[in-house]
Amino acid sequence: MNRRSILKTVAASGLAIAIGLGSLVAAPAHAQDKKTIALIPGLTTDAFYITMRKGAQAAADALGVNLVFQGAPDFNPVLQVPVLDAVIARKPDAILIAPTDTTQLVEPLRKATEAGIPVITVDTFIGTGKYQTGAGDADFPLSYIASDNVLGGRMAARALAEAIGGEGKVYVSNVKPGISTTDQREEGFKAEMAENFPKVTVLETQFNDNDANKAASQLQAVFARNADLKGVFGANLFSALGAGNGVQQAGQTGKVRVVAFDAPTSIVDNINSGLVDVAIAQHPAEIGYYGVVSAVAHLTGQSIPTAIGTGFTVIDKDNVGDPNVAKYIYSN
Ligand code: T6T
């Protein structure tokens, strides 16, 4: 191969990686002007955010920027705000954050913008999630990168309705009101049931504060009040884990059907044993990857989309063994 065709081949393979990165894949930054991007997760010990961090780190390595990962041990705005303040004080070049409350993070994040630090929200949003519109007082983040959570809730409703034969009592095991993602999943779930499954009764939502043990006790309490309970939708990792454990502890595996949002490693056993019918895996690594790419694009003078949607993979007993599906199971 002559020099020109080698260059062409290199350029072509580079193109696939660089789609959307524009000039960002050019020369790596010099050590002293290496940009630093901070990623603040909803909480540090959740496999969803651990997987997001891996995607973010992959992009940071590819683009020659530093990634700092700093968060609180629980999904709680009271704990997240001091972490955010500490990150702002270190003056990173950009902040990626999963805000733990749609309203309580607005003013703390405004401080970042006022300090000249661009903000992108990942996974969750503040305000309405419609950014850079000139409307409302929470549209200042540059971009929102996440799953379509209303759609995810609708997908969960269809899966659960199918599992229970289109009729009977179900409920949503959820974290707490005020979190954009889980609020939207519940909204989508209820809308889908109301529109397309009139024989399904959705009981009152049980809020577990992201505590799987509480979600398990709540399942048993709901079952004690409703012996004809047919199913439960666990609206995030801990809600689903706990609701599934509750079903197992009540001796109802396969009788009270479970649809889980998120895909921790334990989901494989839970699907294989029949405890969980369907898990809707988000693509957190994609969220992290595009978060860093977008931040670097902005920092190098490119315009960026105000919203980027990432995908889902629906996992059930028929495909859980397929490596192309299993790769979406979250890292620990
Ligand atoms: O479901 C994810 C995330 O999307 C949500 O905002 C909070 O809970 C998780 O992190 C799972 O625990």
Short mmCIF file of C-alpha atoms and ligand atoms in Angstrom, two decimals:
data_model
loop_
_atom_site.label_atom_id
_atom_site.label_comp_id
_atom_site.label_asym_id
_atom_site.label_seq_id
_atom_site.Cartn_x
_atom_site.Cartn_y
_atom_site.Cartn_z
CA MET A 1 0.00 0.00 0.00
CA ASN A 2 1.48 3.39 -0.92
CA ARG A 3 1.61 6.28 1.54
CA ARG A 4 -1.47 8.00 0.13
CA SER A 5 -3.67 4.92 0.39
CA ILE A 6 -2.43 4.22 3.93
CA LEU A 7 -3.42 7.77 4.87
CA LYS A 8 -6.80 7.27 3.22
CA THR A 9 -7.40 4.05 5.17
CA VAL A 10 -6.41 5.69 8.45
CA ALA A 11 -8.63 8.67 7.69
CA ALA A 12 -11.58 6.45 6.84
CA SER A 13 -11.34 4.37 9.99
CA GLY A 14 -10.81 7.52 12.05
CA LEU A 15 -13.96 8.97 10.53
CA ALA A 16 -16.17 6.27 12.00
CA ILE A 17 -14.87 7.07 15.48
CA ALA A 18 -14.91 10.79 14.94
CA ILE A 19 -18.46 11.18 13.62
CA GLY A 20 -19.88 14.20 15.37
CA LEU A 21 -16.59 15.15 16.97
CA GLY A 22 -15.57 17.62 14.28
CA SER A 23 -12.09 18.94 14.85
CA LEU A 24 -11.96 17.54 18.38
CA VAL A 25 -9.93 14.52 17.37
CA ALA A 26 -7.10 16.75 16.25
CA ALA A 27 -3.88 17.06 18.20
CA PRO A 28 -4.19 16.10 21.88
CA ALA A 29 -4.18 19.04 24.28
CA HIS A 30 -0.85 19.96 25.85
CA ALA A 31 -0.64 18.74 29.41
CA GLN A 32 -0.79 22.23 30.88
CA ASP A 33 -3.90 23.30 28.98
CA LYS A 34 -5.66 19.98 29.30
CA LYS A 35 -9.33 20.70 30.03
CA THR A 36 -11.01 19.22 33.09
CA ILE A 37 -14.60 18.04 32.99
CA ALA A 38 -16.40 17.16 36.20
CA LEU A 39 -19.08 14.47 36.24
CA ILE A 40 -21.41 14.61 39.24
CA PRO A 41 -23.65 11.52 39.34
CA GLY A 42 -26.95 11.10 41.20
CA LEU A 43 -24.99 8.91 43.62
CA THR A 44 -21.60 7.25 43.37
CA THR A 45 -22.42 3.61 44.20
CA ASP A 46 -25.13 2.98 41.61
CA ALA A 47 -24.14 0.66 38.72
CA PHE A 48 -26.00 2.99 36.36
CA TYR A 49 -23.67 5.92 37.13
CA ILE A 50 -20.60 3.67 37.38
CA THR A 51 -21.33 2.62 33.80
CA MET A 52 -21.94 6.23 32.78
CA ARG A 53 -18.53 7.11 34.20
CA LYS A 54 -16.87 4.43 32.04
CA GLY A 55 -18.40 5.91 28.90
CA ALA A 56 -17.36 9.39 29.99
CA GLN A 57 -13.81 8.19 30.69
CA ALA A 58 -13.60 6.56 27.24
CA ALA A 59 -14.49 9.89 25.61
CA ALA A 60 -12.14 11.82 27.92
CA ASP A 61 -9.26 9.49 26.96
CA ALA A 62 -10.10 9.78 23.25
CA LEU A 63 -10.24 13.57 23.41
CA GLY A 64 -7.31 14.18 25.78
CA VAL A 65 -9.22 15.77 28.65
CA ASN A 66 -9.28 15.04 32.38
CA LEU A 67 -12.43 13.59 33.89
CA VAL A 68 -13.21 14.10 37.57
CA PHE A 69 -15.99 11.97 39.08
CA GLN A 70 -17.35 13.31 42.34
CA GLY A 71 -20.70 12.60 43.95
CA ALA A 72 -22.68 11.84 47.08
CA PRO A 73 -23.35 8.39 48.58
CA ASP A 74 -27.14 8.79 48.31
CA PHE A 75 -29.55 10.15 45.71
CA ASN A 76 -30.42 13.25 47.68
CA PRO A 77 -30.24 16.98 46.80
CA VAL A 78 -29.22 17.85 50.36
CA LEU A 79 -26.08 15.75 49.87
CA GLN A 80 -25.53 16.62 46.20
CA VAL A 81 -25.52 20.43 46.58
CA PRO A 82 -22.38 20.55 48.81
CA VAL A 83 -20.60 18.27 46.31
CA LEU A 84 -21.60 20.64 43.52
CA ASP A 85 -20.37 23.65 45.52
CA ALA A 86 -17.02 21.92 46.09
CA VAL A 87 -16.73 21.11 42.38
CA ILE A 88 -17.54 24.73 41.40
CA ALA A 89 -14.82 25.93 43.80
CA ARG A 90 -12.27 23.82 41.87
CA LYS A 91 -13.25 25.63 38.66
CA PRO A 92 -13.47 22.78 36.17
CA ASP A 93 -13.88 23.74 32.50
CA ALA A 94 -17.35 22.15 32.36
CA ILE A 95 -19.77 20.32 34.61
CA LEU A 96 -21.84 17.28 33.67
CA ILE A 97 -24.40 16.57 36.36
CA ALA A 98 -27.38 14.31 37.03
CA PRO A 99 -29.41 16.73 39.17
CA THR A 100 -31.24 14.85 41.94
CA ASP A 101 -34.23 17.21 41.96
CA THR A 102 -35.87 19.26 39.21
CA THR A 103 -36.24 22.40 41.38
CA GLN A 104 -33.77 22.13 44.24
CA LEU A 105 -30.74 22.07 41.94
CA VAL A 106 -31.73 25.14 39.91
CA GLU A 107 -30.14 27.83 42.09
CA PRO A 108 -27.04 25.77 42.99
CA LEU A 109 -26.43 25.14 39.28
CA ARG A 110 -27.00 28.78 38.39
CA LYS A 111 -23.93 29.52 40.55
CA ALA A 112 -21.86 27.36 38.21
CA THR A 113 -23.12 29.21 35.15
CA GLU A 114 -22.50 32.55 36.88
CA ALA A 115 -18.94 31.41 37.61
CA GLY A 116 -18.52 30.87 33.85
CA ILE A 117 -18.64 27.07 34.01
CA PRO A 118 -20.85 25.54 31.30
CA VAL A 119 -23.40 23.02 32.62
CA ILE A 120 -24.79 19.98 30.80
CA THR A 121 -27.25 17.72 32.56
CA VAL A 122 -27.01 13.99 32.05
CA ASP A 123 -29.73 11.43 32.88
CA THR A 124 -31.94 13.90 34.80
CA PHE A 125 -32.90 17.53 34.12
CA ILE A 126 -33.81 20.70 35.98
CA GLY A 127 -36.92 22.79 35.26
CA THR A 128 -38.73 21.36 32.27
CA GLY A 129 -35.63 19.94 30.64
CA LYS A 130 -36.08 22.26 27.66
CA TYR A 131 -32.86 24.25 27.62
CA GLN A 132 -31.66 27.40 25.82
CA THR A 133 -35.22 28.44 24.98
CA GLY A 134 -35.34 31.79 26.78
CA ALA A 135 -38.36 30.51 28.72
CA GLY A 136 -38.48 29.92 32.46
CA ASP A 137 -35.58 30.33 34.86
CA ALA A 138 -33.97 26.92 34.49
CA ASP A 139 -33.15 26.80 30.80
CA PHE A 140 -29.48 27.78 31.24
CA PRO A 141 -27.84 24.34 30.92
CA LEU A 142 -26.47 23.85 27.43
CA SER A 143 -27.76 20.38 26.80
CA TYR A 144 -29.71 17.45 28.27
CA ILE A 145 -28.38 13.98 27.43
CA ALA A 146 -30.54 11.07 28.51
CA SER A 147 -32.94 8.24 27.78
CA ASP A 148 -36.47 9.13 26.71
CA ASN A 149 -38.01 8.29 30.05
CA VAL A 150 -41.67 8.79 29.09
CA LEU A 151 -41.14 6.30 26.28
CA GLY A 152 -39.36 3.95 28.69
CA GLY A 153 -42.36 4.06 31.01
CA ARG A 154 -44.67 3.27 28.10
CA MET A 155 -42.46 0.32 27.12
CA ALA A 156 -42.61 -0.96 30.70
CA ALA A 157 -46.42 -0.71 30.71
CA ARG A 158 -46.71 -2.69 27.48
CA ALA A 159 -44.39 -5.39 28.81
CA LEU A 160 -46.22 -5.67 32.13
CA ALA A 161 -49.66 -5.63 30.52
CA GLU A 162 -48.56 -8.45 28.24
CA ALA A 163 -47.09 -10.46 31.15
CA ILE A 164 -50.38 -10.30 33.11
CA GLY A 165 -52.62 -11.06 30.12
CA GLY A 166 -53.96 -7.52 29.80
CA GLU A 167 -55.91 -7.32 33.04
CA GLY A 168 -55.54 -7.02 36.79
CA LYS A 169 -53.96 -4.88 39.48
CA VAL A 170 -50.45 -3.47 39.24
CA TYR A 171 -48.55 -0.62 40.85
CA VAL A 172 -45.42 1.46 40.35
CA SER A 173 -42.56 1.14 42.83
CA ASN A 174 -40.87 4.53 42.57
CA VAL A 175 -38.16 6.61 44.26
CA LYS A 176 -39.73 9.95 45.25
CA PRO A 177 -41.48 12.78 43.44
CA GLY A 178 -39.31 15.54 41.95
CA ILE A 179 -36.83 13.37 40.04
CA SER A 180 -37.29 14.01 36.33
CA THR A 181 -36.45 10.50 35.12
CA THR A 182 -38.55 8.45 37.49
CA ASP A 183 -41.44 10.96 37.38
CA GLN A 184 -41.50 10.65 33.59
CA ARG A 185 -41.33 6.85 33.68
CA GLU A 186 -44.36 6.76 35.95
CA GLU A 187 -46.15 9.27 33.73
CA GLY A 188 -45.45 7.22 30.59
CA PHE A 189 -46.44 3.97 32.34
CA LYS A 190 -49.78 5.35 33.52
CA ALA A 191 -50.55 7.04 30.18
CA GLU A 192 -49.93 3.82 28.26
CA MET A 193 -52.09 1.77 30.62
CA ALA A 194 -54.91 4.34 30.52
CA GLU A 195 -54.83 4.60 26.72
CA ASN A 196 -54.34 0.98 25.72
CA PHE A 197 -55.04 -1.38 28.62
CA PRO A 198 -58.41 -0.42 30.14
CA LYS A 199 -58.66 -3.67 32.12
CA VAL A 200 -55.46 -2.95 34.03
CA THR A 201 -55.93 -1.11 37.34
CA VAL A 202 -52.92 0.92 38.45
CA LEU A 203 -52.89 1.13 42.27
CA GLU A 204 -51.31 3.97 44.22
CA THR A 205 -47.57 4.46 43.66
CA GLN A 206 -45.27 3.38 46.48
CA PHE A 207 -42.28 5.67 47.09
CA ASN A 208 -39.19 3.97 48.54
CA ASP A 209 -36.55 6.78 48.73
CA ASN A 210 -34.21 4.69 46.57
CA ASP A 211 -34.09 2.05 49.33
CA ALA A 212 -34.48 -1.49 47.96
CA ASN A 213 -35.39 -2.86 51.42
CA LYS A 214 -38.23 -0.38 51.69
CA ALA A 215 -39.41 -1.31 48.19
CA ALA A 216 -39.43 -5.01 49.23
CA SER A 217 -41.51 -4.31 52.37
CA GLN A 218 -43.89 -2.16 50.34
CA LEU A 219 -44.43 -4.98 47.84
CA GLN A 220 -45.40 -7.29 50.68
CA ALA A 221 -47.72 -4.68 52.21
CA VAL A 222 -49.45 -4.02 48.86
CA PHE A 223 -49.80 -7.78 48.33
CA ALA A 224 -51.25 -8.18 51.85
CA ARG A 225 -53.93 -5.60 50.98
CA ASN A 226 -54.46 -6.95 47.43
CA ALA A 227 -54.20 -10.73 47.22
CA ASP A 228 -55.08 -10.38 43.53
CA LEU A 229 -52.04 -8.18 42.76
CA LYS A 230 -50.74 -9.16 39.30
CA GLY A 231 -47.66 -7.06 38.71
CA VAL A 232 -45.27 -4.32 39.64
CA PHE A 233 -43.15 -1.88 37.66
CA GLY A 234 -39.87 -1.04 39.41
CA ALA A 235 -39.12 2.42 38.01
CA ASN A 236 -35.38 2.37 38.66
CA LEU A 237 -32.63 -0.04 39.68
CA PHE A 238 -33.29 -0.01 43.46
CA SER A 239 -37.08 0.07 43.11
CA ALA A 240 -37.00 -2.93 40.77
CA LEU A 241 -34.46 -4.86 42.83
CA GLY A 242 -36.50 -4.30 45.99
CA ALA A 243 -39.86 -5.06 44.38
CA GLY A 244 -38.41 -8.29 42.95
CA ASN A 245 -37.03 -9.29 46.36
CA GLY A 246 -40.45 -8.54 47.86
CA VAL A 247 -42.14 -10.82 45.33
CA GLN A 248 -39.66 -13.58 46.12
CA GLN A 249 -40.04 -13.17 49.89
CA ALA A 250 -43.84 -13.34 49.49
CA GLY A 251 -43.43 -16.64 47.62
CA GLN A 252 -45.02 -15.11 44.52
CA THR A 253 -42.27 -15.60 41.92
CA GLY A 254 -43.93 -15.91 38.50
CA LYS A 255 -47.34 -15.02 39.98
CA VAL A 256 -46.77 -11.35 40.70
CA ARG A 257 -44.96 -10.29 37.53
CA VAL A 258 -42.09 -7.81 37.60
CA VAL A 259 -40.93 -5.36 34.93
CA ALA A 260 -37.68 -3.68 35.89
CA PHE A 261 -36.17 -0.43 34.74
CA ASP A 262 -32.34 -0.67 34.62
CA ALA A 263 -30.07 -3.68 34.30
CA PRO A 264 -27.63 -4.42 37.15
CA THR A 265 -25.71 -7.72 36.92
CA SER A 266 -28.26 -9.45 39.20
CA ILE A 267 -30.87 -9.00 36.47
CA VAL A 268 -29.48 -12.01 34.57
CA ASP A 269 -30.31 -14.43 37.40
CA ASN A 270 -33.61 -12.72 38.07
CA ILE A 271 -34.69 -13.07 34.45
CA ASN A 272 -33.44 -16.66 34.20
CA SER A 273 -35.28 -17.64 37.40
CA GLY A 274 -38.52 -16.08 36.15
CA LEU A 275 -38.63 -13.47 38.94
CA VAL A 276 -38.33 -10.61 36.45
CA ASP A 277 -40.12 -10.79 33.09
CA VAL A 278 -38.48 -7.87 31.35
CA ALA A 279 -35.69 -5.41 32.16
CA ILE A 280 -35.42 -2.15 30.26
CA ALA A 281 -31.72 -1.38 30.13
CA GLN A 282 -30.72 2.22 29.58
CA HIS A 283 -27.44 3.01 27.83
CA PRO A 284 -25.60 4.96 30.53
CA ALA A 285 -22.18 4.58 28.88
CA GLU A 286 -23.58 6.40 25.83
CA ILE A 287 -24.89 9.17 28.08
CA GLY A 288 -21.44 9.61 29.64
CA TYR A 289 -19.64 9.42 26.31
CA TYR A 290 -21.81 12.01 24.61
CA GLY A 291 -21.74 14.16 27.72
CA VAL A 292 -17.96 14.53 27.49
CA VAL A 293 -18.02 14.87 23.70
CA SER A 294 -20.60 17.65 23.97
CA ALA A 295 -18.68 19.48 26.69
CA VAL A 296 -15.45 19.35 24.67
CA ALA A 297 -17.28 20.42 21.53
CA HIS A 298 -18.62 23.46 23.37
CA LEU A 299 -15.23 24.26 24.89
CA THR A 300 -13.63 24.21 21.45
CA GLY A 301 -16.15 26.58 19.92
CA GLN A 302 -18.59 24.15 18.31
CA SER A 303 -22.34 24.47 18.77
CA ILE A 304 -23.99 21.50 20.42
CA PRO A 305 -27.54 20.08 20.40
CA THR A 306 -29.73 21.20 23.32
CA ALA A 307 -30.90 17.60 23.73
CA ILE A 308 -29.42 14.22 22.87
CA GLY A 309 -31.50 11.08 23.31
CA THR A 310 -29.92 7.71 23.99
CA GLY A 311 -31.42 4.27 23.55
CA PHE A 312 -32.81 1.29 25.44
CA THR A 313 -32.30 -2.44 25.20
CA VAL A 314 -35.20 -4.62 26.28
CA ILE A 315 -33.92 -7.76 28.00
CA ASP A 316 -36.00 -10.89 28.58
CA LYS A 317 -35.43 -14.63 28.90
CA ASP A 318 -35.22 -15.08 25.14
CA ASN A 319 -32.29 -12.71 24.61
CA VAL A 320 -30.52 -12.44 27.98
CA GLY A 321 -27.86 -14.95 26.86
CA ASP A 322 -27.04 -13.03 23.66
CA PRO A 323 -23.70 -11.18 24.02
CA ASN A 324 -25.05 -8.29 21.91
CA VAL A 325 -27.73 -7.81 24.53
CA ALA A 326 -25.69 -8.75 27.60
CA LYS A 327 -23.22 -5.96 26.80
CA TYR A 328 -25.88 -3.48 27.99
CA ILE A 329 -25.88 -4.95 31.50
CA TYR A 330 -24.35 -2.34 33.78
CA SER A 331 -20.81 -2.53 35.22
CA ASN A 332 -20.13 -2.73 38.94
O1 T6T B 1 -32.55 4.76 36.73
C1 T6T B 1 -31.30 5.34 36.98
C2 T6T B 1 -31.36 6.79 36.62
O2 T6T B 1 -31.80 6.94 35.29
C3 T6T B 1 -32.33 7.53 37.56
O3 T6T B 1 -32.31 8.90 37.29
C4 T6T B 1 -31.98 7.27 39.00
O4 T6T B 1 -31.89 5.88 39.23
C5 T6T B 1 -30.94 5.18 38.44
O5 T6T B 1 -29.68 5.71 38.68
C6 T6T B 1 -30.90 3.71 38.82
O6 T6T B 1 -30.67 3.54 40.17
#
